[in-house]
Amino acid sequence: MLVLGGGHLALLTFFAWEDIAGWADRGMWAAVPLALADDGPVRNDVTFWAGPGSFAVPLILLGCLIWHLAGRGVAVPAGIGWGVGAWCALGGVLLVPSPFFAGTIAGALVVLAASADRCGQPRHHTIA
């Protein structure tokens, strides 16, 4: 989850650096202008929704939470893994080609960790 979210933001920064740097010049509110103009704010909107407004930030936060809980020996409920896996599978189908499918691995690992915890098996700490 951390790699997918971080990679998404890193790639966006690489490919849309001019748009992102423009936010610093024009102010953060310029990231999502309220009116369309001829100088390309639609591209600016796409940059915002593909970056800080996308799934990347919550995915990173969820990965950090799971990593923190795993370090304490607390299993995340299997429903979270099923939800992440289903969301990534659907996203991969709708947005082809996309690395969305890689998120199903993270979801499956959460489900496996929850089932191992329920069965009383020793858990191996994994990085989410």
JSON list of C-alpha atoms in Angstrom, two decimals:
[
{"chain": "A", "resi": 1, "resn": "MET", "atom": "CA", "xyz": [0.00, 0.00, 0.00]},
{"chain": "A", "resi": 2, "resn": "LEU", "atom": "CA", "xyz": [2.83, 2.33, 0.84]},
{"chain": "A", "resi": 3, "resn": "VAL", "atom": "CA", "xyz": [4.62, 1.56, -2.43]},
{"chain": "A", "resi": 4, "resn": "LEU", "atom": "CA", "xyz": [1.47, 2.00, -4.53]},
{"chain": "A", "resi": 5, "resn": "GLY", "atom": "CA", "xyz": [0.48, 5.29, -2.91]},
{"chain": "A", "resi": 6, "resn": "GLY", "atom": "CA", "xyz": [3.99, 6.68, -2.76]},
{"chain": "A", "resi": 7, "resn": "GLY", "atom": "CA", "xyz": [4.78, 5.54, -6.28]},
{"chain": "A", "resi": 8, "resn": "HIS", "atom": "CA", "xyz": [1.61, 7.15, -7.57]},
{"chain": "A", "resi": 9, "resn": "LEU", "atom": "CA", "xyz": [2.52, 10.51, -6.02]},
{"chain": "A", "resi": 10, "resn": "ALA", "atom": "CA", "xyz": [6.15, 10.24, -7.16]},
{"chain": "A", "resi": 11, "resn": "LEU", "atom": "CA", "xyz": [5.17, 9.50, -10.77]},
{"chain": "A", "resi": 12, "resn": "LEU", "atom": "CA", "xyz": [2.66, 12.34, -10.80]},
{"chain": "A", "resi": 13, "resn": "THR", "atom": "CA", "xyz": [5.30, 14.71, -9.45]},
{"chain": "A", "resi": 14, "resn": "PHE", "atom": "CA", "xyz": [7.67, 13.60, -12.19]},
{"chain": "A", "resi": 15, "resn": "PHE", "atom": "CA", "xyz": [5.16, 13.93, -15.04]},
{"chain": "A", "resi": 16, "resn": "ALA", "atom": "CA", "xyz": [3.24, 17.03, -13.88]},
{"chain": "A", "resi": 17, "resn": "TRP", "atom": "CA", "xyz": [5.90, 19.03, -12.07]},
{"chain": "A", "resi": 18, "resn": "GLU", "atom": "CA", "xyz": [4.99, 22.28, -13.88]},
{"chain": "A", "resi": 19, "resn": "ASP", "atom": "CA", "xyz": [1.37, 22.08, -12.73]},
{"chain": "A", "resi": 20, "resn": "ILE", "atom": "CA", "xyz": [2.36, 21.25, -9.15]},
{"chain": "A", "resi": 21, "resn": "ALA", "atom": "CA", "xyz": [5.00, 24.00, -9.02]},
{"chain": "A", "resi": 22, "resn": "GLY", "atom": "CA", "xyz": [2.36, 26.41, -10.33]},
{"chain": "A", "resi": 23, "resn": "TRP", "atom": "CA", "xyz": [0.29, 25.77, -7.21]},
{"chain": "A", "resi": 24, "resn": "ALA", "atom": "CA", "xyz": [3.08, 27.32, -5.15]},
{"chain": "A", "resi": 25, "resn": "ASP", "atom": "CA", "xyz": [3.13, 30.41, -7.41]},
{"chain": "A", "resi": 26, "resn": "ARG", "atom": "CA", "xyz": [-0.65, 30.88, -7.63]},
{"chain": "A", "resi": 27, "resn": "GLY", "atom": "CA", "xyz": [-1.63, 29.48, -4.23]},
{"chain": "A", "resi": 28, "resn": "MET", "atom": "CA", "xyz": [-3.06, 26.10, -3.28]},
{"chain": "A", "resi": 29, "resn": "TRP", "atom": "CA", "xyz": [-6.58, 27.18, -4.27]},
{"chain": "A", "resi": 30, "resn": "ALA", "atom": "CA", "xyz": [-5.32, 27.30, -7.87]},
{"chain": "A", "resi": 31, "resn": "ALA", "atom": "CA", "xyz": [-5.14, 23.50, -7.78]},
{"chain": "A", "resi": 32, "resn": "VAL", "atom": "CA", "xyz": [-8.90, 23.24, -8.35]},
{"chain": "A", "resi": 33, "resn": "PRO", "atom": "CA", "xyz": [-10.20, 26.45, -9.95]},
{"chain": "A", "resi": 34, "resn": "LEU", "atom": "CA", "xyz": [-13.91, 27.15, -9.71]},
{"chain": "A", "resi": 35, "resn": "ALA", "atom": "CA", "xyz": [-14.28, 28.30, -13.32]},
{"chain": "A", "resi": 36, "resn": "LEU", "atom": "CA", "xyz": [-12.92, 26.94, -16.58]},
{"chain": "A", "resi": 37, "resn": "ALA", "atom": "CA", "xyz": [-10.63, 29.22, -18.56]},
{"chain": "A", "resi": 38, "resn": "ASP", "atom": "CA", "xyz": [-8.82, 28.92, -21.88]},
{"chain": "A", "resi": 39, "resn": "ASP", "atom": "CA", "xyz": [-5.34, 28.47, -20.37]},
{"chain": "A", "resi": 40, "resn": "GLY", "atom": "CA", "xyz": [-5.84, 24.86, -19.34]},
{"chain": "A", "resi": 41, "resn": "PRO", "atom": "CA", "xyz": [-7.29, 24.59, -15.82]},
{"chain": "A", "resi": 42, "resn": "VAL", "atom": "CA", "xyz": [-8.86, 21.28, -16.81]},
{"chain": "A", "resi": 43, "resn": "ARG", "atom": "CA", "xyz": [-5.37, 19.79, -16.92]},
{"chain": "A", "resi": 44, "resn": "ASN", "atom": "CA", "xyz": [-4.71, 21.43, -13.56]},
{"chain": "A", "resi": 45, "resn": "ASP", "atom": "CA", "xyz": [-7.85, 19.77, -12.16]},
{"chain": "A", "resi": 46, "resn": "VAL", "atom": "CA", "xyz": [-6.70, 16.41, -13.49]},
{"chain": "A", "resi": 47, "resn": "THR", "atom": "CA", "xyz": [-3.31, 16.90, -11.84]},
{"chain": "A", "resi": 48, "resn": "PHE", "atom": "CA", "xyz": [-4.95, 17.60, -8.48]},
{"chain": "A", "resi": 49, "resn": "TRP", "atom": "CA", "xyz": [-7.36, 14.65, -8.66]},
{"chain": "A", "resi": 50, "resn": "ALA", "atom": "CA", "xyz": [-4.55, 12.36, -9.86]},
{"chain": "A", "resi": 51, "resn": "GLY", "atom": "CA", "xyz": [-2.30, 13.45, -6.99]},
{"chain": "A", "resi": 52, "resn": "PRO", "atom": "CA", "xyz": [-3.19, 14.82, -3.58]},
{"chain": "A", "resi": 53, "resn": "GLY", "atom": "CA", "xyz": [-6.91, 14.38, -4.22]},
{"chain": "A", "resi": 54, "resn": "SER", "atom": "CA", "xyz": [-6.55, 10.74, -5.32]},
{"chain": "A", "resi": 55, "resn": "PHE", "atom": "CA", "xyz": [-6.50, 7.40, -3.54]},
{"chain": "A", "resi": 56, "resn": "ALA", "atom": "CA", "xyz": [-2.75, 7.72, -2.95]},
{"chain": "A", "resi": 57, "resn": "VAL", "atom": "CA", "xyz": [-2.83, 9.68, 0.31]},
{"chain": "A", "resi": 58, "resn": "PRO", "atom": "CA", "xyz": [-5.48, 7.51, 2.05]},
{"chain": "A", "resi": 59, "resn": "LEU", "atom": "CA", "xyz": [-3.72, 4.38, 0.76]},
{"chain": "A", "resi": 60, "resn": "ILE", "atom": "CA", "xyz": [-0.45, 5.54, 2.32]},
{"chain": "A", "resi": 61, "resn": "LEU", "atom": "CA", "xyz": [-2.22, 6.34, 5.60]},
{"chain": "A", "resi": 62, "resn": "LEU", "atom": "CA", "xyz": [-3.94, 2.93, 5.64]},
{"chain": "A", "resi": 63, "resn": "GLY", "atom": "CA", "xyz": [-0.62, 1.22, 4.92]},
{"chain": "A", "resi": 64, "resn": "CYS", "atom": "CA", "xyz": [1.02, 3.11, 7.81]},
{"chain": "A", "resi": 65, "resn": "LEU", "atom": "CA", "xyz": [-1.83, 2.15, 10.14]},
{"chain": "A", "resi": 66, "resn": "ILE", "atom": "CA", "xyz": [-1.58, -1.52, 9.19]},
{"chain": "A", "resi": 67, "resn": "TRP", "atom": "CA", "xyz": [2.19, -1.46, 9.58]},
{"chain": "A", "resi": 68, "resn": "HIS", "atom": "CA", "xyz": [1.82, 0.16, 13.03]},
{"chain": "A", "resi": 69, "resn": "LEU", "atom": "CA", "xyz": [-0.79, -2.39, 14.14]},
{"chain": "A", "resi": 70, "resn": "ALA", "atom": "CA", "xyz": [1.24, -5.32, 12.80]},
{"chain": "A", "resi": 71, "resn": "GLY", "atom": "CA", "xyz": [4.24, -4.09, 14.78]},
{"chain": "A", "resi": 72, "resn": "ARG", "atom": "CA", "xyz": [2.09, -4.32, 17.91]},
{"chain": "A", "resi": 73, "resn": "GLY", "atom": "CA", "xyz": [0.77, -7.77, 16.99]},
{"chain": "A", "resi": 74, "resn": "VAL", "atom": "CA", "xyz": [-2.76, -6.55, 16.27]},
{"chain": "A", "resi": 75, "resn": "ALA", "atom": "CA", "xyz": [-4.49, -8.09, 13.28]},
{"chain": "A", "resi": 76, "resn": "VAL", "atom": "CA", "xyz": [-6.51, -5.83, 11.00]},
{"chain": "A", "resi": 77, "resn": "PRO", "atom": "CA", "xyz": [-10.03, -7.19, 10.37]},
{"chain": "A", "resi": 78, "resn": "ALA", "atom": "CA", "xyz": [-10.33, -9.34, 7.25]},
{"chain": "A", "resi": 79, "resn": "GLY", "atom": "CA", "xyz": [-13.10, -7.06, 5.96]},
{"chain": "A", "resi": 80, "resn": "ILE", "atom": "CA", "xyz": [-10.53, -4.30, 5.42]},
{"chain": "A", "resi": 81, "resn": "GLY", "atom": "CA", "xyz": [-8.45, -6.66, 3.28]},
{"chain": "A", "resi": 82, "resn": "TRP", "atom": "CA", "xyz": [-11.49, -7.83, 1.32]},
{"chain": "A", "resi": 83, "resn": "GLY", "atom": "CA", "xyz": [-12.51, -4.20, 0.75]},
{"chain": "A", "resi": 84, "resn": "VAL", "atom": "CA", "xyz": [-9.06, -3.11, -0.42]},
{"chain": "A", "resi": 85, "resn": "GLY", "atom": "CA", "xyz": [-8.75, -6.18, -2.63]},
{"chain": "A", "resi": 86, "resn": "ALA", "atom": "CA", "xyz": [-12.16, -5.68, -4.23]},
{"chain": "A", "resi": 87, "resn": "TRP", "atom": "CA", "xyz": [-11.57, -1.97, -4.73]},
{"chain": "A", "resi": 88, "resn": "CYS", "atom": "CA", "xyz": [-8.21, -2.60, -6.40]},
{"chain": "A", "resi": 89, "resn": "ALA", "atom": "CA", "xyz": [-9.60, -5.40, -8.58]},
{"chain": "A", "resi": 90, "resn": "LEU", "atom": "CA", "xyz": [-12.48, -3.20, -9.76]},
{"chain": "A", "resi": 91, "resn": "GLY", "atom": "CA", "xyz": [-10.14, -0.26, -10.32]},
{"chain": "A", "resi": 92, "resn": "GLY", "atom": "CA", "xyz": [-7.82, -2.49, -12.34]},
{"chain": "A", "resi": 93, "resn": "VAL", "atom": "CA", "xyz": [-10.69, -3.65, -14.55]},
{"chain": "A", "resi": 94, "resn": "LEU", "atom": "CA", "xyz": [-12.02, -0.12, -15.09]},
{"chain": "A", "resi": 95, "resn": "LEU", "atom": "CA", "xyz": [-8.64, 1.56, -15.60]},
{"chain": "A", "resi": 96, "resn": "VAL", "atom": "CA", "xyz": [-6.58, -0.70, -17.84]},
{"chain": "A", "resi": 97, "resn": "PRO", "atom": "CA", "xyz": [-3.56, -0.61, -18.04]},
{"chain": "A", "resi": 98, "resn": "SER", "atom": "CA", "xyz": [-3.03, 0.17, -14.41]},
{"chain": "A", "resi": 99, "resn": "PRO", "atom": "CA", "xyz": [-1.05, -1.07, -11.41]},
{"chain": "A", "resi": 100, "resn": "PHE", "atom": "CA", "xyz": [-4.35, -1.16, -9.49]},
{"chain": "A", "resi": 101, "resn": "PHE", "atom": "CA", "xyz": [-4.21, -4.97, -9.55]},
{"chain": "A", "resi": 102, "resn": "ALA", "atom": "CA", "xyz": [-1.09, -4.88, -7.35]},
{"chain": "A", "resi": 103, "resn": "GLY", "atom": "CA", "xyz": [-3.30, -3.62, -4.52]},
{"chain": "A", "resi": 104, "resn": "THR", "atom": "CA", "xyz": [-5.10, -6.96, -4.47]},
{"chain": "A", "resi": 105, "resn": "ILE", "atom": "CA", "xyz": [-1.90, -8.46, -3.06]},
{"chain": "A", "resi": 106, "resn": "ALA", "atom": "CA", "xyz": [-2.00, -6.07, -0.10]},
{"chain": "A", "resi": 107, "resn": "GLY", "atom": "CA", "xyz": [-5.67, -6.92, 0.44]},
{"chain": "A", "resi": 108, "resn": "ALA", "atom": "CA", "xyz": [-4.94, -10.65, 0.32]},
{"chain": "A", "resi": 109, "resn": "LEU", "atom": "CA", "xyz": [-2.11, -10.25, 2.85]},
{"chain": "A", "resi": 110, "resn": "VAL", "atom": "CA", "xyz": [-4.44, -8.47, 5.27]},
{"chain": "A", "resi": 111, "resn": "VAL", "atom": "CA", "xyz": [-7.02, -11.27, 4.87]},
{"chain": "A", "resi": 112, "resn": "LEU", "atom": "CA", "xyz": [-4.35, -13.94, 5.43]},
{"chain": "A", "resi": 113, "resn": "ALA", "atom": "CA", "xyz": [-3.03, -12.17, 8.52]},
{"chain": "A", "resi": 114, "resn": "ALA", "atom": "CA", "xyz": [-6.55, -11.87, 9.95]},
{"chain": "A", "resi": 115, "resn": "SER", "atom": "CA", "xyz": [-7.31, -15.54, 9.31]},
{"chain": "A", "resi": 116, "resn": "ALA", "atom": "CA", "xyz": [-3.99, -16.64, 10.82]},
{"chain": "A", "resi": 117, "resn": "ASP", "atom": "CA", "xyz": [-4.72, -14.53, 13.90]},
{"chain": "A", "resi": 118, "resn": "ARG", "atom": "CA", "xyz": [-8.21, -16.05, 14.20]},
{"chain": "A", "resi": 119, "resn": "CYS", "atom": "CA", "xyz": [-6.81, -19.58, 13.95]},
{"chain": "A", "resi": 120, "resn": "GLY", "atom": "CA", "xyz": [-4.22, -18.85, 16.62]},
{"chain": "A", "resi": 121, "resn": "GLN", "atom": "CA", "xyz": [-1.30, -19.44, 14.27]},
{"chain": "A", "resi": 122, "resn": "PRO", "atom": "CA", "xyz": [1.81, -17.38, 14.83]},
{"chain": "A", "resi": 123, "resn": "ARG", "atom": "CA", "xyz": [1.80, -14.35, 12.62]},
{"chain": "A", "resi": 124, "resn": "HIS", "atom": "CA", "xyz": [4.68, -13.16, 10.52]},
{"chain": "A", "resi": 125, "resn": "HIS", "atom": "CA", "xyz": [4.96, -9.41, 10.39]},
{"chain": "A", "resi": 126, "resn": "THR", "atom": "CA", "xyz": [4.57, -8.17, 6.85]},
{"chain": "A", "resi": 127, "resn": "ILE", "atom": "CA", "xyz": [4.91, -4.74, 5.38]},
{"chain": "A", "resi": 128, "resn": "ALA", "atom": "CA", "xyz": [1.57, -3.55, 4.03]}
]
